[in-house]
Coordinates of C-alpha atoms and ligand atoms in Angstrom, one line a residue:
X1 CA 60.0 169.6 41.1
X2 CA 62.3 167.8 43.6
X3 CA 61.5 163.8 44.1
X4 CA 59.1 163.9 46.8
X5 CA 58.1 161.2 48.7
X6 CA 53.8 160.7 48.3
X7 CA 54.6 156.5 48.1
X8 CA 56.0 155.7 51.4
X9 CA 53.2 155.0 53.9
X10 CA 54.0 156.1 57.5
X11 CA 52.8 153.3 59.7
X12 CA 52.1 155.8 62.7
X13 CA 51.0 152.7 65.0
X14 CA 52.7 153.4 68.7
X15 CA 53.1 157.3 67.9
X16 CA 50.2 157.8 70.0
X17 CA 48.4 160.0 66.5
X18 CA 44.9 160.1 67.3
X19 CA 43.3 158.2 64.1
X20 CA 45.8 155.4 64.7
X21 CA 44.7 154.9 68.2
X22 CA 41.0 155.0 67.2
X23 CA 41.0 152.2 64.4
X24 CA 42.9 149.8 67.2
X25 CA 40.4 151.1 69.1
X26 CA 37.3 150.0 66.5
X27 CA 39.3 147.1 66.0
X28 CA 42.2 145.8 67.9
X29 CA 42.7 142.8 65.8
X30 CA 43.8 145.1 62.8
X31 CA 46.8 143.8 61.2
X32 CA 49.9 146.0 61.0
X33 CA 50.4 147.6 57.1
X34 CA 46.6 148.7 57.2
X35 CA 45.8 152.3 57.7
X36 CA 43.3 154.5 58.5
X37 CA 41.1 157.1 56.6
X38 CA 39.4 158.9 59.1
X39 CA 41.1 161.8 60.7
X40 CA 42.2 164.6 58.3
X41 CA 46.0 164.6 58.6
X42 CA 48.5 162.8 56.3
X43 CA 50.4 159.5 57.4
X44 CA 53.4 160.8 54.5
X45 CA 56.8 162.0 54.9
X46 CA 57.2 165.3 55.6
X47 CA 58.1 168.2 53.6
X48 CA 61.9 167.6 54.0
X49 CA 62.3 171.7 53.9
X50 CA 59.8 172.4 56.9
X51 CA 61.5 169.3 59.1
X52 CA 65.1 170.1 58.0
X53 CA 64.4 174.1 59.1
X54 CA 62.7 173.1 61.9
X55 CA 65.8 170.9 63.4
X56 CA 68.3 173.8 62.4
X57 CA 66.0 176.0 64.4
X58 CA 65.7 173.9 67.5
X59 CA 69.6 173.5 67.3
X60 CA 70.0 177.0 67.3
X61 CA 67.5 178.4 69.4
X62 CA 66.4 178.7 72.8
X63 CA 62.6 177.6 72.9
X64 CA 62.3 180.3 75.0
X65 CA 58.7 183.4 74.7
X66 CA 58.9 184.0 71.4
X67 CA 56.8 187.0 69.4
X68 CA 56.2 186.6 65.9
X69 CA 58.8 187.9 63.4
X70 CA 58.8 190.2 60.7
X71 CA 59.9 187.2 59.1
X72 CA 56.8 185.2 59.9
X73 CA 54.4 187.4 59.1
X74 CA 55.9 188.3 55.7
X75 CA 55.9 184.8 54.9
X76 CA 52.1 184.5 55.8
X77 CA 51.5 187.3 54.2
X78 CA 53.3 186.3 50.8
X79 CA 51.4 183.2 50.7
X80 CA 47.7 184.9 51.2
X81 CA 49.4 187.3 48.1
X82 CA 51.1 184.5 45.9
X83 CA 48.7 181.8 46.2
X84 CA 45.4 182.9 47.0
X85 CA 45.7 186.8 45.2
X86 CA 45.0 188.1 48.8
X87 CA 46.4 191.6 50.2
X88 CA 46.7 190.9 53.6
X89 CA 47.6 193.5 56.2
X90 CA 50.1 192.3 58.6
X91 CA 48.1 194.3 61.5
X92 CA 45.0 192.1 60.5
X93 CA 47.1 188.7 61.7
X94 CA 45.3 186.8 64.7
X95 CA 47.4 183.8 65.8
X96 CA 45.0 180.7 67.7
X97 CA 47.2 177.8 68.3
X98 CA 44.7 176.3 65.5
X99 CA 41.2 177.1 64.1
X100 CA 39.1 175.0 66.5
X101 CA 39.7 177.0 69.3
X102 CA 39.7 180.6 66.9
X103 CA 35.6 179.3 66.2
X104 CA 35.4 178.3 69.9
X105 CA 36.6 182.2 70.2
X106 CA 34.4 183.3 68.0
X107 CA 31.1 181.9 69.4
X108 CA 31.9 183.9 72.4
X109 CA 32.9 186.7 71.0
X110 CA 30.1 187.5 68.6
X111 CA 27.0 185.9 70.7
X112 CA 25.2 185.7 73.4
X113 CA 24.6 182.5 75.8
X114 CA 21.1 181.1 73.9
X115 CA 21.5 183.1 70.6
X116 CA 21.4 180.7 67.3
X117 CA 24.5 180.2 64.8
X118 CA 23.6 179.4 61.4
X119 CA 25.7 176.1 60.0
X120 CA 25.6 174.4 56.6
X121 CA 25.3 171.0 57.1
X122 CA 26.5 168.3 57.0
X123 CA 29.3 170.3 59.2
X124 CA 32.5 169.6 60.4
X125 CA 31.8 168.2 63.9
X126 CA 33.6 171.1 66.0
X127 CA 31.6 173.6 64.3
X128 CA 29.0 171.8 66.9
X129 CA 30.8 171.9 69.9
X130 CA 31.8 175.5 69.1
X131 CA 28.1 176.1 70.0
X132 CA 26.7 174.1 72.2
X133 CA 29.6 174.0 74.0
X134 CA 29.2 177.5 74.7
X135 CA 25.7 177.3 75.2
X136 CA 24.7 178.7 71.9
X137 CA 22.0 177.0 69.4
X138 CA 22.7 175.3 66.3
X139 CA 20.6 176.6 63.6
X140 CA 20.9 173.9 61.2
X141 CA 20.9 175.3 57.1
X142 CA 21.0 172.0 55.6
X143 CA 23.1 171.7 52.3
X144 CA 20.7 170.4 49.3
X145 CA 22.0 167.4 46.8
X146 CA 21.0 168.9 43.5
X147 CA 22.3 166.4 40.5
X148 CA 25.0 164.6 42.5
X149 CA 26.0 168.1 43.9
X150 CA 26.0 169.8 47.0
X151 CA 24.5 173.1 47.4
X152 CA 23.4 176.0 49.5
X153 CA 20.1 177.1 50.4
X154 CA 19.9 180.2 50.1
X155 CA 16.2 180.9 50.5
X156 CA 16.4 179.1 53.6
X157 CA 19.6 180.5 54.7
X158 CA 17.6 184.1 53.8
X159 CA 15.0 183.4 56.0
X160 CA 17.0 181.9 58.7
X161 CA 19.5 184.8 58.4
X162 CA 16.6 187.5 59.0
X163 CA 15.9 185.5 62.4
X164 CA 17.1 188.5 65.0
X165 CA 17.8 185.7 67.1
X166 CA 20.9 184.2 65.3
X167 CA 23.5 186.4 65.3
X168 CA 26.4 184.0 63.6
X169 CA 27.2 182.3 60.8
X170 CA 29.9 179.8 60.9
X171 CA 31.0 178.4 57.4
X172 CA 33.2 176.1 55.7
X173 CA 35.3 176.8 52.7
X174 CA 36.0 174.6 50.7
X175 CA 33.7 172.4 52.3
X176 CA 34.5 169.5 54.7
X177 CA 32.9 167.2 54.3
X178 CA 30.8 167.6 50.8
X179 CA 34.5 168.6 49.1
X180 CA 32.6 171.4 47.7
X181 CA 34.9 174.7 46.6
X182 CA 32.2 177.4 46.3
X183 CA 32.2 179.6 43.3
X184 CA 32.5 183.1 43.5
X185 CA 28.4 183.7 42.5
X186 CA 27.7 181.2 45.7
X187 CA 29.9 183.2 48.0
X188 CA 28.6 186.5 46.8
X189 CA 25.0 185.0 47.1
X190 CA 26.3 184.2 50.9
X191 CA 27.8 187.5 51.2
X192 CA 24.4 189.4 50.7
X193 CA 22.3 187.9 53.1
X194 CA 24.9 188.3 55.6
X195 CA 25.7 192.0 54.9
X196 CA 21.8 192.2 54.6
X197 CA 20.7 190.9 58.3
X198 CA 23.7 192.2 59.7
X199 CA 25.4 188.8 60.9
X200 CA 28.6 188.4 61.5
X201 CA 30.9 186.0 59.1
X202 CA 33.3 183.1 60.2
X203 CA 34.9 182.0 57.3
X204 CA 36.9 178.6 58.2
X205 CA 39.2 178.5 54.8
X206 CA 41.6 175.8 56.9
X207 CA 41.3 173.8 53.0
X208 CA 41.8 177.0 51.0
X209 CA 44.8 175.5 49.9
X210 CA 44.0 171.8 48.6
X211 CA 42.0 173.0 45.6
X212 CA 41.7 170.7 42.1
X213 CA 42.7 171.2 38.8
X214 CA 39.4 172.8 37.2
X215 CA 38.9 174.5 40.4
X216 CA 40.1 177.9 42.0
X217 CA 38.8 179.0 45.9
X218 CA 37.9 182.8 46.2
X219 CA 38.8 183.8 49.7
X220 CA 35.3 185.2 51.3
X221 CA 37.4 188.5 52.0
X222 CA 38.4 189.5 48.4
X223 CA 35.1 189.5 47.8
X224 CA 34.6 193.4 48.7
X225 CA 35.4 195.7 51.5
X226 CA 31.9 195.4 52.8
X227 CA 32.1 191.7 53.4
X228 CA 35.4 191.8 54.9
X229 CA 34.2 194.4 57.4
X230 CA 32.3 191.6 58.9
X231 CA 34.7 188.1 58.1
X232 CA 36.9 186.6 60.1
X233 CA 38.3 184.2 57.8
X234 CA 40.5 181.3 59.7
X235 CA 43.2 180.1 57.5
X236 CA 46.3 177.5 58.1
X237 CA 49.7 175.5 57.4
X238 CA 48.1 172.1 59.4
X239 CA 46.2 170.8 56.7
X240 CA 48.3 172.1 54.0
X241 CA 51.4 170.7 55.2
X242 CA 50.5 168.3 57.4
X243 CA 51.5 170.3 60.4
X244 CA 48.2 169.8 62.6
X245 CA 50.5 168.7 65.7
X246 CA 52.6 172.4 65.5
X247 CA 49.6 174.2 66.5
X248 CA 49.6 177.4 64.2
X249 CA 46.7 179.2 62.9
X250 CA 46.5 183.1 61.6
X251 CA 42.8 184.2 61.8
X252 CA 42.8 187.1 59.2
X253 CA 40.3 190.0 60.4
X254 CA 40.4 193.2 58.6
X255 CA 38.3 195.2 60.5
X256 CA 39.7 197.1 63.2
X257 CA 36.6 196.2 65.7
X258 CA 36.1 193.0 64.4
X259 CA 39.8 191.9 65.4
X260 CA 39.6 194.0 68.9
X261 CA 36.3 192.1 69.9
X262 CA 37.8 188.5 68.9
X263 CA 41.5 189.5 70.2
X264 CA 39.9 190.5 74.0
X265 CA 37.9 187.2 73.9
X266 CA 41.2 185.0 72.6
X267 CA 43.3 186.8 75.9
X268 CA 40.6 186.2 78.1
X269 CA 41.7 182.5 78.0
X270 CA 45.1 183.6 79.0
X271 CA 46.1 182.4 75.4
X272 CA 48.4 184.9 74.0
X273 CA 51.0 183.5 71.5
X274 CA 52.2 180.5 70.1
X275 CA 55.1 178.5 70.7
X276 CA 58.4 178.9 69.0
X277 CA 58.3 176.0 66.4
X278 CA 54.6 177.1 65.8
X279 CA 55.9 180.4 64.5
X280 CA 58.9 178.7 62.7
X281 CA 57.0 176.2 61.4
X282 CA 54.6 178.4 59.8
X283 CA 57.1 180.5 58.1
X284 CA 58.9 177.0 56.4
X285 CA 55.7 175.9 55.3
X286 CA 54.6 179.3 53.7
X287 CA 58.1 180.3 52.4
X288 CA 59.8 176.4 51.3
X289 CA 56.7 174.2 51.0
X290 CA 54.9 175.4 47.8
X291 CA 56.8 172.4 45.5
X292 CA 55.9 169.8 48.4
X293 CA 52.5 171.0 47.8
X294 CA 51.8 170.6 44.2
X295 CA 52.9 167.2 44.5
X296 CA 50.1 166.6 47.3
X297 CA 48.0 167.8 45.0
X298 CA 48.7 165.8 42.3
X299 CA 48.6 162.7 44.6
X300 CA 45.5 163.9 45.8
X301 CA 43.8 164.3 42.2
X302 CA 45.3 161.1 41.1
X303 CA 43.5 159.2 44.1
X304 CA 40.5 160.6 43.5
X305 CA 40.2 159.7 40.1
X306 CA 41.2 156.2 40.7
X307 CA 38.7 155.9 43.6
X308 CA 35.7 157.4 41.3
X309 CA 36.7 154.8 38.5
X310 CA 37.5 152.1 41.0
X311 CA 33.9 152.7 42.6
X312 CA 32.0 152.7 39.1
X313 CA 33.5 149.4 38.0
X314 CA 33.4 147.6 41.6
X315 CA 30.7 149.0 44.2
X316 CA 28.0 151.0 41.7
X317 CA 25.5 151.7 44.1
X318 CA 28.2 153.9 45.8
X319 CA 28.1 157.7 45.0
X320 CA 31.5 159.3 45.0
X321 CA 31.4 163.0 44.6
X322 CA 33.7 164.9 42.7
X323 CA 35.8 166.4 44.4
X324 CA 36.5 170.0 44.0
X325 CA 38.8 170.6 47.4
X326 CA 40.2 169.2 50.4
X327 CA 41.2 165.3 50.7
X328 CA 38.4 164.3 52.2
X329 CA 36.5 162.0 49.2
X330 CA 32.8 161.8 50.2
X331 CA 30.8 158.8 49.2
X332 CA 26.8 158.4 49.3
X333 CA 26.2 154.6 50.7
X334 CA 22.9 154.8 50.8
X335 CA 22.2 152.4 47.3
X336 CA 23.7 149.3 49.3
X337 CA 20.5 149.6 51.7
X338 CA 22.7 148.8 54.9
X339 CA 22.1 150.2 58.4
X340 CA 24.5 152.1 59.9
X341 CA 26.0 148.9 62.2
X342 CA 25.9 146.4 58.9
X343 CA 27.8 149.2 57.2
X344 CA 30.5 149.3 60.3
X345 CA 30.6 145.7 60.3
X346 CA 31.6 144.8 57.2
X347 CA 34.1 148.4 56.9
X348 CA 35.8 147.9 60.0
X349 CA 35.3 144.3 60.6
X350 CA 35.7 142.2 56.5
X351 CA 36.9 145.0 54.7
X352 CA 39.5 147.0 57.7
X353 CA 39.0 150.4 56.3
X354 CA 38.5 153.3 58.7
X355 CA 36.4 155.9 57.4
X356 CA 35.3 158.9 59.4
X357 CA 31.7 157.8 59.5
X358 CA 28.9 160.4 58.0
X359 CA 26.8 161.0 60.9
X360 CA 29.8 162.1 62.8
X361 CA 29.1 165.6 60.8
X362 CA 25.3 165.7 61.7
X363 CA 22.1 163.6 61.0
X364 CA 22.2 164.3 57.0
X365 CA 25.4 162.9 57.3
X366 CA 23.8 159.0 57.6
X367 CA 24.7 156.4 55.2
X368 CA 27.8 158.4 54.1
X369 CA 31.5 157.7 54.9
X370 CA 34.3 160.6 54.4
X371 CA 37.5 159.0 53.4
X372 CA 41.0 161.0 53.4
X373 CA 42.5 159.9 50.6
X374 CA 45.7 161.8 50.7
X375 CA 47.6 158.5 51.6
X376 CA 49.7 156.9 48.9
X377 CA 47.7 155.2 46.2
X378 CA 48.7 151.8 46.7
X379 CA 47.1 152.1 50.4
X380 CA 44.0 153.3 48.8
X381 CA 43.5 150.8 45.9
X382 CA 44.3 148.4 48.3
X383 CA 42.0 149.7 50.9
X384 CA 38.9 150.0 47.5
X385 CA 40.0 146.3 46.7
X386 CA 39.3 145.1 50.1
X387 CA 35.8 147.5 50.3
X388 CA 34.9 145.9 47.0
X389 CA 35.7 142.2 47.9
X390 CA 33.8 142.6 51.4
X391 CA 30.4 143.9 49.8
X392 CA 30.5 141.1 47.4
X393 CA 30.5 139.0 49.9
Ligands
PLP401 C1 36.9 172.7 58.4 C2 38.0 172.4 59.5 N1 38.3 173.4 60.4 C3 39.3 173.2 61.3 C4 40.0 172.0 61.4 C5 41.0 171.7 62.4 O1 41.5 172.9 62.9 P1 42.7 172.9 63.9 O2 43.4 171.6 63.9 O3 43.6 174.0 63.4 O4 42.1 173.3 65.2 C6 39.7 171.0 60.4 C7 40.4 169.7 60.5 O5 40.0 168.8 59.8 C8 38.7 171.2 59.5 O6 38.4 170.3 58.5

């Protein structure tokens, strides 16, 4: 593997990146050399192939209305094949300038004004606005905590599911926040009850990627034809590859109907492709990046194995979850017996570390904290060391 750089932190302070901005927000008297752990995007060097192609490309190019290539859509269509095992079709190739507004889409597309969407939660906070943004009803299918894991349901996801009412279920896999990477008897479970009462099935697999070793995501649509009829399954580079900013997404919809009803209500926003770097971008990523990204993944393993051991020795009463997928390490605070403003005071305040606090994903979200630790390690110990010292005082 090339000598990739996972060490040198990115101080992104004055680049106007949105988690940046919000911890000088929480806490203007923040230092410079401490960073943030809230926002899901990476504060690393690039993969040098994606920025090298992407200058040589805006060199050479005019940035003018640009369709996507054969060129792109082989390369996201060798990726779904190579990595994930996935036939895709290159007809069944949505693009949304990123999976936000491809569930905003969605909501509209498969609901009516007042009908419920089922969500497992905790939940990904735009999986909220999706809905009641578009004046929909959350129907809330809370996750259960079954021996330090998280799981689903599925009796009360059955009888929530038979509701004619709720049309929609919007899920998240691998899960952000839990970290979860559903195995393939949970998704078929899932898969049943939404063949059974007829809902339609938005699959947000944004993570599908940032699996761990001992680990392996099963794209909802592999599943069988009959679940695929009714699956949208929203997939990306921006997590992957740290490529948020591009604004590139390819919603994967197999069934002819399915894509027709989603494409009409994606034009009706007068959205109708994505810029020129988008395109390019994607096709680096999915055709250059795959060494970058085994290194991530090892950086992201390493980190969560020194923030699991680092936790037991230092701060017991914290629960860190294993983590299956994504770089988002969930911890259970709840065995320090702090409020939710002690627990901000001494994180942001003693300790400076910026966590993307656990009621920002719903209510059963209280008394957690989601930290990103795909940062390099020395920015996370040091962050742990500084957690650590600040409880004990
Ligand atoms: C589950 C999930 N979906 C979507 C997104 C963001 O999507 P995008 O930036 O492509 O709109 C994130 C970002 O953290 C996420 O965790």
């Amino acid at each position: 593997m090339p000598d990739y750089d996972f060490t040198t932190l990115v101080d992104r302070s004055g680049m106007s990146s949105a988690k940046w901005n919000a911890m000088r927000r929480a806490n203007p008297e923040v230092p410079p050399g401490i960073a943030p752990f809230s926002v899901a995007d990476l504060d690393l060097p690039h993969p040098p192939e994606i920025i090298d192609g992407l200058k040589a490309f805006i060199e050479e190019t005019p940035l003018g209305y640009t369709a996507p290539s054969a060129a792109f859509t082989n390369a996201v269509t060798g990726w779904m094949q190579r990595r994930h095992g996935w036939t895709v079709d290159a007809d069944w190739l949505v693009q949304t300038p990123g999976v936000v507004p491809a569930l905003f889409t969605a909501v509209r597309a498969f609901s009516e004004p007042g009908d419920g969407v089922i969500v497992q939660t905790p939940a990904y906070h735009p999986f909220y606005l999706a809905i009641e943004k578009n004046r929909r009803r959350v129907v809330r299918n809370p996750l259960r905590l079954d021996e330090g894991r998280f799981t689903i349901d599925f009796g009360q996801l059955e009888r929530l599911a038979a509701e004619p009412a709720n049309k929609l279920l919007l899920f998240c896999s691998p899960h952000n926040p839990t970290g979860r990477v559903w195995t393939p008897d949970e998704l078929r479970r899932l898969a049943e009850i939404v063949i059974a009462h007829d809902l339609v099935l938005v699959s947000d697999e944004i993570h599908f990627d940032l699996v761990l070793p001992g680990h392996r995501h099963t794209v909802m649509s592999t599943l069988g034809a009959e679940i695929a009829a009714r699956t949208l399954v929203c997939t990306a580079p921006s997590k992957t590859f740290n490529l948020a900013g591009l604004g590139a997404s390819n919603i994967v919809i197999s069934d002819p109907e399915l894509r027709r009803r989603f494409t009409a209500e994606r034009d009706a926003t007068g959205f109708f492709f994505l810029t020129a770097p988008a395109y390019k971008g994607c096709e680096l990523a999915y055709t250059k990046g795959e060494a970058w990204l085994d290194g991530l993944l090892g950086l992201i393993d390493r980190n969560h194995r020194l923030t699991r051991r680092f936790m037991a020795d230092h701060l017991p009463q914290v629960t860190v979850f294993d983590l299956e997928g994504t770089y988002l390490q969930w911890m259970d605070f709840r065995g320090l017996g702090l409020g939710a403003p002690e627990l901000r005071a001494i994180h942001q305040r003693e300790a400076l570390v910026f966590f993307e606090e656990g009621t920002t994903f719903g209510e059963e979200g209280a008394g957690f904290e989601r930290m990103n630790i795909a940062a390099p390690t020395a920015a996370v110990e040091a962050a742990l060391e500084r957690l650590a010292r600040a409880h004990r005082r």
